[in-house]
Short mmCIF file of C-alpha atoms in Angstrom, two decimals:
data_model
loop_
_atom_site.label_atom_id
_atom_site.label_comp_id
_atom_site.label_asym_id
_atom_site.label_seq_id
_atom_site.Cartn_x
_atom_site.Cartn_y
_atom_site.Cartn_z
CA MET A 1 0.00 0.00 0.00
CA ARG A 2 1.42 3.32 -1.05
CA VAL A 3 1.01 5.38 2.10
CA ASN A 4 1.87 8.70 0.47
CA PHE A 5 -0.69 8.19 -2.24
CA VAL A 6 -3.47 7.32 0.18
CA LEU A 7 -2.63 10.22 2.51
CA SER A 8 -2.54 12.76 -0.30
CA GLU A 9 -5.96 11.49 -1.45
CA VAL A 10 -7.26 11.96 2.10
CA ALA A 11 -5.88 15.50 2.31
CA THR A 12 -7.36 16.44 -1.09
CA GLY A 13 -10.70 15.01 -0.08
CA LEU A 14 -10.87 16.93 3.18
CA ARG A 15 -9.75 20.16 1.58
CA ARG A 16 -12.24 19.92 -1.26
CA ASN A 17 -15.26 19.84 1.08
CA LEU A 18 -13.92 22.10 3.76
CA THR A 19 -17.33 23.26 5.00
CA MET A 20 -18.71 19.74 5.17
CA THR A 21 -15.56 18.58 6.91
CA VAL A 22 -15.84 21.31 9.53
CA ALA A 23 -19.54 20.49 10.09
CA MET A 24 -18.66 16.81 10.38
CA ILE A 25 -15.94 17.51 12.96
CA LEU A 26 -18.16 19.83 15.00
CA THR A 27 -21.17 17.53 15.23
CA THR A 28 -18.96 14.57 16.00
CA GLY A 29 -17.18 16.68 18.62
CA ILE A 30 -20.40 17.79 20.33
CA SER A 31 -21.77 14.28 20.36
CA LEU A 32 -18.57 12.88 21.83
CA ALA A 33 -18.35 15.69 24.40
CA LEU A 34 -21.87 14.84 25.60
CA MET A 35 -20.96 11.20 25.72
CA GLY A 36 -17.85 12.10 27.75
CA THR A 37 -19.96 14.23 30.11
CA GLY A 38 -22.30 11.29 30.59
CA LEU A 39 -19.33 9.13 31.51
CA VAL A 40 -18.01 11.78 33.94
CA ILE A 41 -21.43 11.95 35.64
CA ALA A 42 -21.59 8.16 35.83
CA ASN A 43 -18.18 8.20 37.43
CA MET A 44 -19.22 10.88 39.93
CA ILE A 45 -22.33 8.91 40.84
CA SER A 46 -20.37 5.82 41.72
CA ASP A 47 -17.92 7.92 43.80
CA MET A 48 -20.85 9.58 45.59
CA ARG A 49 -22.45 6.26 46.36
CA ALA A 50 -19.24 5.19 48.06
CA ILE A 51 -19.13 8.42 50.06
CA TYR A 52 -22.76 8.47 51.19
CA TYR A 53 -23.92 4.91 51.59
CA ASP A 54 -20.98 4.09 53.85
CA LYS A 55 -21.72 6.95 56.21
CA VAL A 56 -25.26 6.65 57.31
CA GLN A 57 -28.31 4.60 56.76
CA VAL A 58 -30.92 5.55 59.35
CA SER A 59 -31.16 8.74 61.39
CA ILE A 60 -33.19 8.91 64.61
CA TYR A 61 -33.95 12.59 65.22
CA LEU A 62 -34.76 13.51 68.79
CA THR A 63 -37.29 16.07 69.99
CA ASP A 64 -36.12 19.38 71.49
CA ASP A 65 -37.47 18.43 74.93
CA VAL A 66 -35.87 14.98 75.10
CA THR A 67 -34.75 13.97 78.62
CA ASP A 68 -31.38 12.42 79.44
CA GLN A 69 -33.23 9.32 80.57
CA GLN A 70 -34.99 8.94 77.22
CA ARG A 71 -31.71 9.46 75.39
CA ASP A 72 -29.96 6.79 77.44
CA ALA A 73 -32.87 4.42 76.90
CA ILE A 74 -32.57 4.84 73.13
CA ALA A 75 -28.82 4.25 73.26
CA ALA A 76 -29.37 1.11 75.35
CA GLN A 77 -31.99 -0.15 72.95
CA LEU A 78 -29.63 0.41 70.00
CA ASP A 79 -26.85 -1.41 71.86
CA ALA A 80 -29.13 -4.36 72.39
CA SER A 81 -30.57 -4.55 68.86
CA PRO A 82 -29.14 -7.31 66.61
CA GLU A 83 -30.04 -5.21 63.56
CA VAL A 84 -27.63 -2.43 64.48
CA LYS A 85 -24.04 -2.63 63.36
CA SER A 86 -22.93 0.64 64.92
CA TYR A 87 -24.30 4.04 65.79
CA LEU A 88 -23.11 7.55 66.48
CA TYR A 89 -24.64 10.22 68.65
CA GLU A 90 -24.68 13.74 67.22
CA SER A 91 -25.50 16.62 69.56
CA LYS A 92 -27.07 19.92 68.49
CA GLN A 93 -23.61 21.58 68.55
CA GLU A 94 -22.07 18.82 66.43
CA ALA A 95 -24.96 18.99 63.98
CA TYR A 96 -24.49 22.75 63.69
CA GLN A 97 -20.74 22.37 63.18
CA ARG A 98 -21.26 19.85 60.37
CA PHE A 99 -23.84 22.15 58.85
CA THR A 100 -21.45 25.13 58.83
CA GLU A 101 -18.79 22.99 57.17
CA GLN A 102 -21.12 21.72 54.50
CA PHE A 103 -22.40 25.13 53.63
CA SER A 104 -19.18 27.09 54.14
CA GLN A 105 -19.64 28.50 50.64
CA GLN A 106 -23.02 29.97 51.55
CA PRO A 107 -22.25 32.13 54.61
CA ALA A 108 -25.67 33.81 54.45
CA LEU A 109 -27.37 30.50 55.02
CA VAL A 110 -25.09 29.72 57.97
CA GLU A 111 -25.58 33.15 59.51
CA ASN A 112 -29.34 32.87 59.34
CA THR A 113 -29.43 29.48 60.99
CA ASP A 114 -29.85 29.36 64.73
CA PRO A 115 -27.28 26.96 66.27
CA ASN A 116 -30.17 25.42 68.18
CA ALA A 117 -32.36 24.85 65.14
CA LEU A 118 -30.74 21.54 64.19
CA PRO A 119 -31.97 18.51 66.10
CA GLU A 120 -29.73 16.08 67.93
CA SER A 121 -29.76 12.59 66.49
CA PHE A 122 -28.50 9.04 66.49
CA ARG A 123 -26.89 8.02 63.22
CA VAL A 124 -27.37 4.30 62.89
CA GLU A 125 -25.65 1.88 60.57
CA LEU A 126 -27.63 -1.29 60.01
CA VAL A 127 -26.32 -4.79 59.52
CA ASN A 128 -28.66 -5.01 56.56
CA PRO A 129 -29.65 -1.59 55.15
CA GLU A 130 -32.90 -3.05 53.78
CA ARG A 131 -34.21 -3.66 57.31
CA TYR A 132 -35.04 -0.02 57.90
CA SER A 133 -38.69 -0.75 58.76
CA VAL A 134 -37.70 -2.87 61.77
CA ILE A 135 -35.81 0.04 63.33
CA ALA A 136 -38.62 2.43 62.45
CA ALA A 137 -41.07 0.14 64.26
CA GLU A 138 -38.86 -0.04 67.36
CA PHE A 139 -38.81 3.75 67.70
CA PRO A 140 -42.30 5.07 66.98
CA ASN A 141 -42.33 8.72 65.90
CA GLY A 142 -43.31 11.19 68.57
CA GLN A 143 -42.84 8.82 71.51
CA ASN A 144 -40.10 8.54 74.14
CA GLY A 145 -38.28 11.63 72.89
CA VAL A 146 -38.08 10.43 69.29
CA ASP A 147 -39.15 13.08 66.80
CA GLN A 148 -38.83 10.98 63.67
CA VAL A 149 -36.88 8.10 62.19
CA ARG A 150 -35.68 8.74 58.70
CA ASP A 151 -34.28 6.27 56.18
CA GLU A 152 -31.39 8.23 54.66
CA GLY A 153 -30.97 5.43 52.14
CA ASP A 154 -34.40 6.27 50.82
CA PHE A 155 -33.40 9.90 50.44
CA LEU A 156 -30.15 8.89 48.78
CA ASP A 157 -32.02 6.59 46.42
CA ARG A 158 -34.10 9.54 45.33
CA LEU A 159 -31.00 11.71 44.95
CA PHE A 160 -29.26 9.08 42.91
CA SER A 161 -32.26 8.41 40.73
CA LEU A 162 -32.15 12.13 39.96
CA LEU A 163 -28.44 11.95 39.12
CA ASN A 164 -28.96 8.79 37.08
CA GLY A 165 -31.70 10.60 35.21
CA ALA A 166 -29.31 13.45 34.45
CA ARG A 167 -26.73 10.96 33.20
CA ASN A 168 -29.29 9.12 31.04
CA ALA A 169 -30.59 12.36 29.59
CA THR A 170 -27.06 13.44 28.68
CA ILE A 171 -26.36 10.11 27.03
CA ALA A 172 -29.71 10.21 25.21
CA VAL A 173 -28.88 13.63 23.76
CA ALA A 174 -25.42 12.28 22.90
CA VAL A 175 -27.02 9.40 20.99
CA VAL A 176 -29.33 11.70 19.01
CA GLN A 177 -26.40 13.97 18.26
CA ALA A 178 -24.34 10.94 17.25
CA LEU A 179 -27.06 9.95 14.81
CA ALA A 180 -26.89 13.42 13.27
CA ALA A 181 -23.11 13.12 13.12
CA LEU A 182 -23.31 9.72 11.41
CA LEU A 183 -25.77 10.97 8.80
CA LEU A 184 -23.56 13.96 8.15
CA ILE A 185 -20.53 11.69 7.77
CA SER A 186 -22.47 9.51 5.36
CA ASN A 187 -23.50 12.57 3.36
CA THR A 188 -19.96 13.95 3.27
CA ILE A 189 -18.56 10.65 2.08
CA GLN A 190 -21.15 10.45 -0.70
CA LEU A 191 -20.20 13.96 -1.75
CA ALA A 192 -16.49 13.14 -1.58
CA ALA A 193 -17.02 10.01 -3.65
CA PHE A 194 -18.99 12.02 -6.18
CA ASN A 195 -16.25 14.67 -6.37
CA ARG A 196 -13.66 12.03 -7.03
CA ARG A 197 -15.73 9.80 -9.32
CA ASN A 198 -13.24 10.24 -12.17
CA GLU A 199 -10.40 8.93 -10.06
CA THR A 200 -12.40 6.08 -8.58
CA ASN A 201 -13.81 5.08 -11.99
CA ILE A 202 -10.32 4.86 -13.40
CA MET A 203 -9.11 2.99 -10.33
CA ARG A 204 -11.91 0.50 -10.80
CA LEU A 205 -11.11 0.02 -14.48
CA VAL A 206 -7.40 -0.51 -14.04
CA GLY A 207 -8.08 -3.06 -11.33
CA ALA A 208 -7.29 -1.26 -8.09
CA SER A 209 -8.55 -3.36 -5.22
CA ARG A 210 -11.77 -2.32 -3.54
CA TRP A 211 -9.84 -1.74 -0.36
CA TYR A 212 -7.38 0.60 -2.09
CA THR A 213 -10.23 2.58 -3.58
CA GLN A 214 -12.22 2.84 -0.34
CA LEU A 215 -9.44 3.42 2.14
CA PRO A 216 -8.96 7.16 1.45
CA PHE A 217 -12.66 7.79 2.11
CA ILE A 218 -12.71 5.70 5.27
CA LEU A 219 -9.56 7.38 6.58
CA GLU A 220 -11.08 10.74 5.79
CA ALA A 221 -14.09 9.97 8.00
CA ALA A 222 -11.90 8.41 10.69
CA LEU A 223 -9.69 11.49 10.76
CA ALA A 224 -12.75 13.73 11.15
CA GLY A 225 -13.94 11.44 13.96
CA PHE A 226 -10.57 11.72 15.62
CA LEU A 227 -10.51 15.52 15.37
CA GLY A 228 -14.03 15.53 16.81
CA ALA A 229 -12.76 13.47 19.74
CA VAL A 230 -9.87 15.88 20.27
CA LEU A 231 -12.39 18.73 20.32
CA ALA A 232 -14.55 16.82 22.81
CA THR A 233 -11.57 16.17 25.07
CA VAL A 234 -10.67 19.85 25.03
CA GLY A 235 -14.30 20.52 25.98
CA LEU A 236 -14.10 18.11 28.90
CA VAL A 237 -10.84 19.64 30.13
CA LEU A 238 -12.39 23.10 29.98
CA THR A 239 -15.48 21.85 31.83
CA LYS A 240 -13.28 20.47 34.59
CA VAL A 241 -11.06 23.54 34.90
CA LEU A 242 -13.72 26.23 34.48
CA PHE A 243 -16.85 24.65 35.95
CA ILE A 244 -16.17 21.67 38.20
CA ASP A 245 -12.97 22.93 39.82
CA ARG A 246 -14.20 26.52 40.14
CA THR A 247 -17.96 26.70 40.59
CA LEU A 248 -18.27 23.41 42.45
CA ALA A 249 -15.12 23.96 44.55
CA GLY A 250 -17.08 24.50 47.82
CA PRO A 251 -19.26 21.40 47.77
CA ILE A 252 -16.25 19.36 46.70
CA ARG A 253 -14.18 20.57 49.65
CA ALA A 254 -17.13 19.91 51.96
CA GLY A 255 -17.29 16.36 50.68
CA ILE A 256 -20.78 16.69 49.21
CA ILE A 257 -19.64 16.16 45.65
CA PRO A 258 -16.64 14.01 44.84
CA PRO A 259 -13.87 15.77 42.90
CA VAL A 260 -13.29 14.87 39.24
CA ASP A 261 -9.70 13.69 38.89
CA TRP A 262 -7.54 14.15 35.81
CA GLY A 263 -7.34 10.38 35.85
CA VAL A 264 -11.04 10.19 34.97
CA ILE A 265 -10.58 12.52 31.98
CA ALA A 266 -7.52 10.53 30.95
CA THR A 267 -9.58 7.32 31.01
CA ILE A 268 -12.55 8.80 29.20
CA SER A 269 -10.70 10.53 26.34
CA PRO A 270 -9.35 7.33 24.75
CA ILE A 271 -12.83 5.84 25.00
CA ILE A 272 -14.47 8.73 23.16
CA ALA A 273 -11.59 8.84 20.67
CA ALA A 274 -12.09 5.16 19.90
CA ALA A 275 -15.85 5.67 19.64
CA GLY A 276 -15.38 8.67 17.33
CA VAL A 277 -12.89 7.01 15.01
CA GLY A 278 -14.70 3.67 15.02
CA LEU A 279 -18.19 4.98 14.37
CA ALA A 280 -17.01 7.40 11.66
CA ALA A 281 -15.07 4.68 9.88
CA ILE A 282 -17.98 2.25 10.06
CA ALA A 283 -20.42 4.90 8.83
CA ALA A 284 -18.11 5.65 5.89
CA TYR A 285 -17.67 1.97 5.05
CA VAL A 286 -21.40 1.27 5.15
CA THR A 287 -22.09 4.36 3.01
CA LEU A 288 -19.58 3.24 0.40
CA ARG A 289 -21.11 -0.23 0.32
CA LEU A 290 -24.68 0.97 0.08
CA TYR A 291 -24.64 4.11 -2.03
CA VAL A 292 -21.41 4.41 -3.88
CA ARG A 293 -20.24 2.24 -6.71
CA LEU A 294 -16.51 1.81 -6.43
CA MET B 1 -8.98 -15.59 -24.97
CA ILE B 2 -12.62 -14.41 -24.91
CA GLU B 3 -15.48 -16.86 -25.06
CA LEU B 4 -19.22 -16.22 -24.86
CA GLN B 5 -21.77 -19.02 -24.75
CA HIS B 6 -25.44 -18.19 -25.25
CA VAL B 7 -25.08 -14.90 -23.40
CA THR B 8 -28.27 -12.94 -22.80
CA LYS B 9 -28.47 -9.67 -20.93
CA VAL B 10 -31.80 -8.18 -19.96
CA TYR B 11 -31.92 -4.85 -18.15
CA PRO B 12 -34.82 -4.52 -15.74
CA THR B 13 -35.84 -1.21 -17.32
CA SER B 14 -36.21 -2.56 -20.85
CA PRO B 15 -38.41 -5.39 -22.13
CA ARG B 16 -36.05 -6.11 -25.04
CA PRO B 17 -32.76 -7.89 -24.19
CA ALA B 18 -29.61 -5.81 -24.78
CA LEU B 19 -27.83 -9.01 -25.77
CA ASP B 20 -29.81 -11.98 -27.03
CA ASP B 21 -28.22 -15.44 -27.04
CA VAL B 22 -24.79 -14.28 -28.19
CA SER B 23 -22.06 -16.88 -28.69
CA MET B 24 -18.59 -16.13 -29.99
CA GLU B 25 -14.95 -16.85 -29.55
CA ILE B 26 -12.06 -14.41 -29.90
CA ASP B 27 -8.56 -15.85 -29.98
CA LYS B 28 -5.44 -14.49 -28.43
CA GLY B 29 -3.84 -11.79 -30.57
CA GLU B 30 -6.91 -11.14 -32.72
CA PHE B 31 -8.03 -7.67 -33.77
CA VAL B 32 -11.81 -7.47 -33.80
CA PHE B 33 -14.16 -4.67 -34.84
CA LEU B 34 -17.47 -4.66 -33.07
CA ILE B 35 -20.00 -2.75 -35.15
CA GLY B 36 -23.69 -2.07 -35.09
CA SER B 37 -26.05 0.84 -34.66
CA SER B 38 -26.49 2.63 -31.34
CA GLY B 39 -28.33 0.39 -28.90
CA SER B 40 -27.30 -2.77 -30.69
CA GLY B 41 -25.52 -4.09 -27.60
CA LYS B 42 -21.88 -3.12 -28.18
CA SER B 43 -21.47 -1.26 -24.88
CA THR B 44 -23.26 -4.00 -22.96
CA PHE B 45 -20.86 -6.50 -24.51
CA LEU B 46 -17.83 -4.52 -23.30
CA ARG B 47 -19.35 -4.02 -19.84
CA LEU B 48 -19.92 -7.73 -19.45
CA LEU B 49 -16.32 -8.50 -20.43
CA LEU B 50 -15.13 -6.15 -17.67
CA LYS B 51 -17.59 -7.72 -15.25
CA GLU B 52 -19.12 -4.34 -14.59
CA ASP B 53 -22.36 -6.25 -14.99
CA ASN B 54 -23.38 -9.90 -14.97
CA PRO B 55 -25.17 -11.65 -17.82
CA THR B 56 -28.75 -12.73 -17.25
CA LYS B 57 -28.03 -16.06 -18.94
CA GLY B 58 -25.04 -17.82 -20.48
CA THR B 59 -21.36 -18.00 -19.58
CA ILE B 60 -18.47 -15.65 -20.31
CA LYS B 61 -14.83 -16.68 -20.15
CA VAL B 62 -11.85 -14.37 -20.35
CA ASN B 63 -8.37 -15.85 -20.34
CA ASP B 64 -9.86 -19.23 -19.31
CA LYS B 65 -11.53 -17.74 -16.25
CA THR B 66 -15.30 -17.96 -15.99
CA LEU B 67 -16.63 -14.52 -15.11
CA ASN B 68 -19.99 -15.77 -13.88
CA THR B 69 -18.56 -17.62 -10.90
CA MET B 70 -15.83 -15.11 -10.16
CA SER B 71 -16.08 -13.61 -6.68
CA LYS B 72 -16.06 -9.87 -6.13
CA TRP B 73 -12.55 -9.67 -4.77
CA GLN B 74 -11.16 -11.41 -7.87
CA VAL B 75 -12.59 -8.78 -10.22
CA PRO B 76 -9.70 -6.30 -9.77
CA LYS B 77 -7.29 -9.07 -10.78
CA LEU B 78 -9.33 -9.68 -13.94
CA ARG B 79 -9.31 -5.99 -14.82
CA ARG B 80 -5.54 -5.82 -14.47
CA THR B 81 -5.34 -8.13 -17.48
CA MET B 82 -7.52 -5.78 -19.53
CA GLY B 83 -7.00 -2.24 -20.73
CA CYS B 84 -9.81 0.18 -21.60
CA VAL B 85 -9.98 3.16 -23.90
CA PHE B 86 -13.04 5.37 -24.33
CA GLN B 87 -14.37 7.94 -26.72
CA ASP B 88 -14.11 10.65 -24.04
CA PHE B 89 -10.52 9.72 -23.00
CA ARG B 90 -11.32 9.85 -19.25
CA LEU B 91 -8.08 11.47 -18.16
CA LEU B 92 -7.55 13.16 -14.79
CA ARG B 93 -7.50 16.85 -15.64
CA ASN B 94 -5.42 17.94 -12.66
CA ARG B 95 -2.60 15.48 -13.34
CA THR B 96 0.12 15.64 -15.96
CA VAL B 97 0.45 13.14 -18.80
CA ALA B 98 3.07 11.14 -16.92
CA GLU B 99 1.04 11.25 -13.70
CA ASN B 100 -2.06 10.04 -15.52
CA VAL B 101 -0.19 7.00 -16.79
CA ALA B 102 1.59 6.44 -13.47
CA PHE B 103 -1.77 6.61 -11.64
CA ALA B 104 -2.84 3.32 -13.23
CA LEU B 105 0.27 1.65 -11.83
CA GLU B 106 0.23 3.35 -8.44
CA VAL B 107 -3.26 2.19 -7.58
CA ILE B 108 -2.37 -1.43 -8.26
CA ASN B 109 0.67 -1.14 -6.02
CA LYS B 110 3.50 -1.28 -8.55
CA PRO B 111 6.83 -0.30 -7.03
CA GLN B 112 7.98 3.28 -7.66
CA ARG B 113 11.12 1.94 -9.35
CA THR B 114 9.06 0.12 -11.99
CA ILE B 115 6.82 3.13 -12.53
CA ARG B 116 9.79 5.43 -13.16
CA ARG B 117 11.13 3.02 -15.78
CA VAL B 118 7.91 1.99 -17.52
CA VAL B 119 6.06 5.32 -17.87
CA PRO B 120 8.65 7.03 -20.16
CA GLU B 121 8.86 3.85 -22.22
CA VAL B 122 5.16 3.70 -22.91
CA LEU B 123 4.94 7.46 -23.54
CA GLU B 124 7.63 7.10 -26.15
CA MET B 125 5.78 4.18 -27.70
CA VAL B 126 2.58 6.23 -28.15
CA GLY B 127 4.61 9.17 -29.50
CA LEU B 128 4.30 11.55 -26.56
CA GLU B 129 7.94 11.78 -25.52
CA GLY B 130 8.62 15.36 -24.43
CA LYS B 131 5.02 15.94 -23.40
CA ALA B 132 5.16 14.06 -20.11
CA GLU B 133 4.75 17.20 -17.99
CA ARG B 134 1.82 18.66 -19.93
CA LEU B 135 -1.70 18.73 -18.54
CA PRO B 136 -4.45 17.02 -20.58
CA ASN B 137 -6.14 20.28 -21.58
CA GLU B 138 -2.89 21.49 -23.13
CA LEU B 139 -3.03 18.58 -25.59
CA SER B 140 -5.01 17.96 -28.77
CA GLY B 141 -7.76 15.33 -28.81
CA GLY B 142 -5.54 12.85 -30.60
CA GLU B 143 -2.76 13.37 -28.07
CA GLN B 144 -5.19 12.93 -25.18
CA GLN B 145 -6.36 9.65 -26.65
CA ARG B 146 -2.71 8.56 -26.90
CA VAL B 147 -2.34 9.26 -23.19
CA ALA B 148 -5.42 7.14 -22.52
CA ILE B 149 -3.99 4.34 -24.67
CA ALA B 150 -0.66 4.61 -22.85
CA ARG B 151 -2.49 4.29 -19.56
CA ALA B 152 -4.47 1.29 -20.79
CA PHE B 153 -1.40 -0.43 -22.16
CA VAL B 154 1.23 0.41 -19.54
CA ASN B 155 0.41 -2.67 -17.49
CA ARG B 156 0.74 -4.90 -20.61
CA PRO B 157 -2.84 -6.21 -20.61
CA LEU B 158 -3.83 -9.37 -22.49
CA VAL B 159 -6.88 -7.63 -23.92
CA LEU B 160 -7.43 -4.02 -24.95
CA LEU B 161 -11.07 -2.94 -25.11
CA ALA B 162 -11.71 0.25 -27.05
CA ASP B 163 -15.15 1.84 -27.07
CA GLU B 164 -15.28 4.15 -30.10
CA PRO B 165 -11.76 5.46 -29.49
CA THR B 166 -11.86 7.59 -32.64
CA GLY B 167 -15.40 8.87 -32.10
CA ASN B 168 -14.22 12.39 -31.20
CA LEU B 169 -11.33 12.65 -33.64
CA ASP B 170 -10.88 13.82 -37.19
CA PRO B 171 -10.08 11.16 -39.85
CA GLU B 172 -6.38 11.93 -40.04
CA THR B 173 -5.89 11.81 -36.26
CA SER B 174 -8.01 8.65 -36.18
CA GLN B 175 -5.62 7.07 -38.64
CA GLY B 176 -2.75 7.71 -36.24
CA ILE B 177 -4.66 6.17 -33.35
CA MET B 178 -5.43 3.10 -35.48
CA LEU B 179 -1.75 2.66 -36.33
CA LEU B 180 -1.03 2.74 -32.63
CA LEU B 181 -3.70 0.15 -31.84
CA GLU B 182 -2.35 -2.03 -34.64
CA ARG B 183 1.09 -1.77 -33.16
CA ILE B 184 -0.22 -2.78 -29.76
CA ASN B 185 -2.03 -5.70 -31.41
CA ARG B 186 1.26 -6.84 -32.95
CA THR B 187 2.74 -7.24 -29.46
CA GLY B 188 0.23 -10.07 -28.96
CA THR B 189 -2.49 -8.07 -27.23
CA THR B 190 -6.01 -8.95 -28.26
CA VAL B 191 -7.86 -5.80 -29.36
CA VAL B 192 -11.64 -5.47 -29.36
CA MET B 193 -12.81 -2.15 -30.77
CA ALA B 194 -16.39 -0.97 -30.91
CA THR B 195 -16.78 1.61 -33.68
CA HIS B 196 -19.05 3.42 -36.12
CA ASP B 197 -16.17 4.53 -38.31
CA TYR B 198 -16.61 2.63 -41.57
CA HIS B 199 -13.54 4.19 -43.21
CA ILE B 200 -11.39 2.58 -40.59
CA VAL B 201 -13.13 -0.78 -40.69
CA ASP B 202 -13.01 -0.90 -44.47
CA SER B 203 -9.37 0.06 -44.71
CA MET B 204 -8.10 -2.31 -41.99
CA ARG B 205 -9.86 -5.46 -43.24
CA ARG B 206 -9.90 -7.25 -39.91
CA ARG B 207 -12.48 -9.52 -38.31
CA VAL B 208 -15.85 -7.79 -38.05
CA ILE B 209 -18.62 -8.81 -35.67
CA GLU B 210 -21.87 -6.98 -36.26
CA LEU B 211 -24.54 -6.77 -33.60
CA ASN B 212 -28.14 -6.09 -34.47
CA ASP B 213 -30.77 -5.77 -31.75
CA GLY B 214 -28.55 -7.71 -29.39
CA GLN B 215 -27.87 -10.57 -31.78
CA VAL B 216 -24.79 -11.36 -33.86
CA SER B 217 -25.91 -10.70 -37.41
CA ARG B 218 -22.51 -11.10 -39.02
CA ASP B 219 -19.13 -12.49 -38.04
CA GLN B 220 -16.64 -12.18 -40.87
CA SER B 221 -12.87 -12.40 -40.93
CA ARG B 222 -11.27 -9.61 -43.01
CA GLY B 223 -14.67 -7.93 -43.21
CA VAL B 224 -15.91 -4.49 -44.17
CA TYR B 225 -18.33 -2.15 -42.39
CA GLY B 226 -21.45 -2.68 -44.45
CA VAL B 227 -22.36 -4.86 -47.39
CA GLY B 228 -23.11 -2.78 -50.48
CA ARG B 229 -21.67 0.44 -49.12
#
């Protein structure tokens, strides 16, 4: 295979349809950037799961007028329960301290919160997180100093279903955009093949192999796919530097949102590059087979 | 070299077959004129030989290979043993004469060394030495057809198919092209030429196969264009 020949064909092809090439690179880039964002969110979700689910499963909030006796009774009952793996007592002061840490980026909120407004609580880790109802039954709401028992897992499930929804929506948009990119690639390749029909006709007549005739077109699409992936990676890097690391800096420091490491970007970029190159090349190949006589 | 047995070709868009039960044999080294009015089946015949299309019925053999059963990936190999020349030359306008000829070798992976040796040789043979660096539109029609012939012949094909190669040329220039084709024929290459040019057919006195409505109406060695002309 004459590499120079093939490469010069690719360069001519891309130059001849500059506008189509740019459109092809941009749509591919946007689609891959969305796909990359979806992967980043997926990654964040799994990190968040690790952070949250380990910490707490059930909270028993106490009433403001709880007596020491009632508090001790609850502690004793938790000690005795076979369902409880461990528990932690959090006083009003501790709750307020945690609150100020979590919302250190929103000083107005902290200032306007009375240190006494947050209830004291027992944070309980269960042997089996699914057995929340058993604990809830043992501590009826509004009795013996218990204000309410809350399944934090349930809250987290709702939070994560929201995050999963965001991830799925991003990926769905990425798929639609990818479809547009593939159609555009197919169109560009048809146009390129039409522009070079003299060359390809002659190649066919003098007995150039099918592969030799098709390769420049496939490489052309693959190159556009690759440039799209580069664009998408640049987009992801900018998102990390300008949005995640800056706007979300507070919640990340407070441990609410896990940070996005460079390692994640480094893992995702080759994936989107492979997807970009692969899909573009396949789209080009299928187009040539279906629509173009070579 | 070329063998057709009961070949019929029906296009889906036309009720009448383009070729209707055609059988013939063309030996190695023959020079054959294929004549007949427009729509008589000459172009279909050439297309089938190149396996650009498959016959509806019958078998075609070229160089002892049956085209009907040939798989797609073997077609390029077949075409490397055949050269083609057309009425409209089909040169690449943005490439020089030498590049046009070299293109045919490059795309079938001939080494650069061979290309550098063979291209000047064939250009000299067709009488275009000194014009290697010209672009096609700087040449006359006759010269352009010589480039096309050089390109078709540079790989030393067993068969040269020419579809009205003199159709766009004046009689004198046509004469020159015919001398060139004759010379190529003398090297042992089988030449099949579809034409309407009766001056040429009459003066060359070679084998003439006439097609009429897709059927062979005449097959005559040392023939002329038309009886009673």
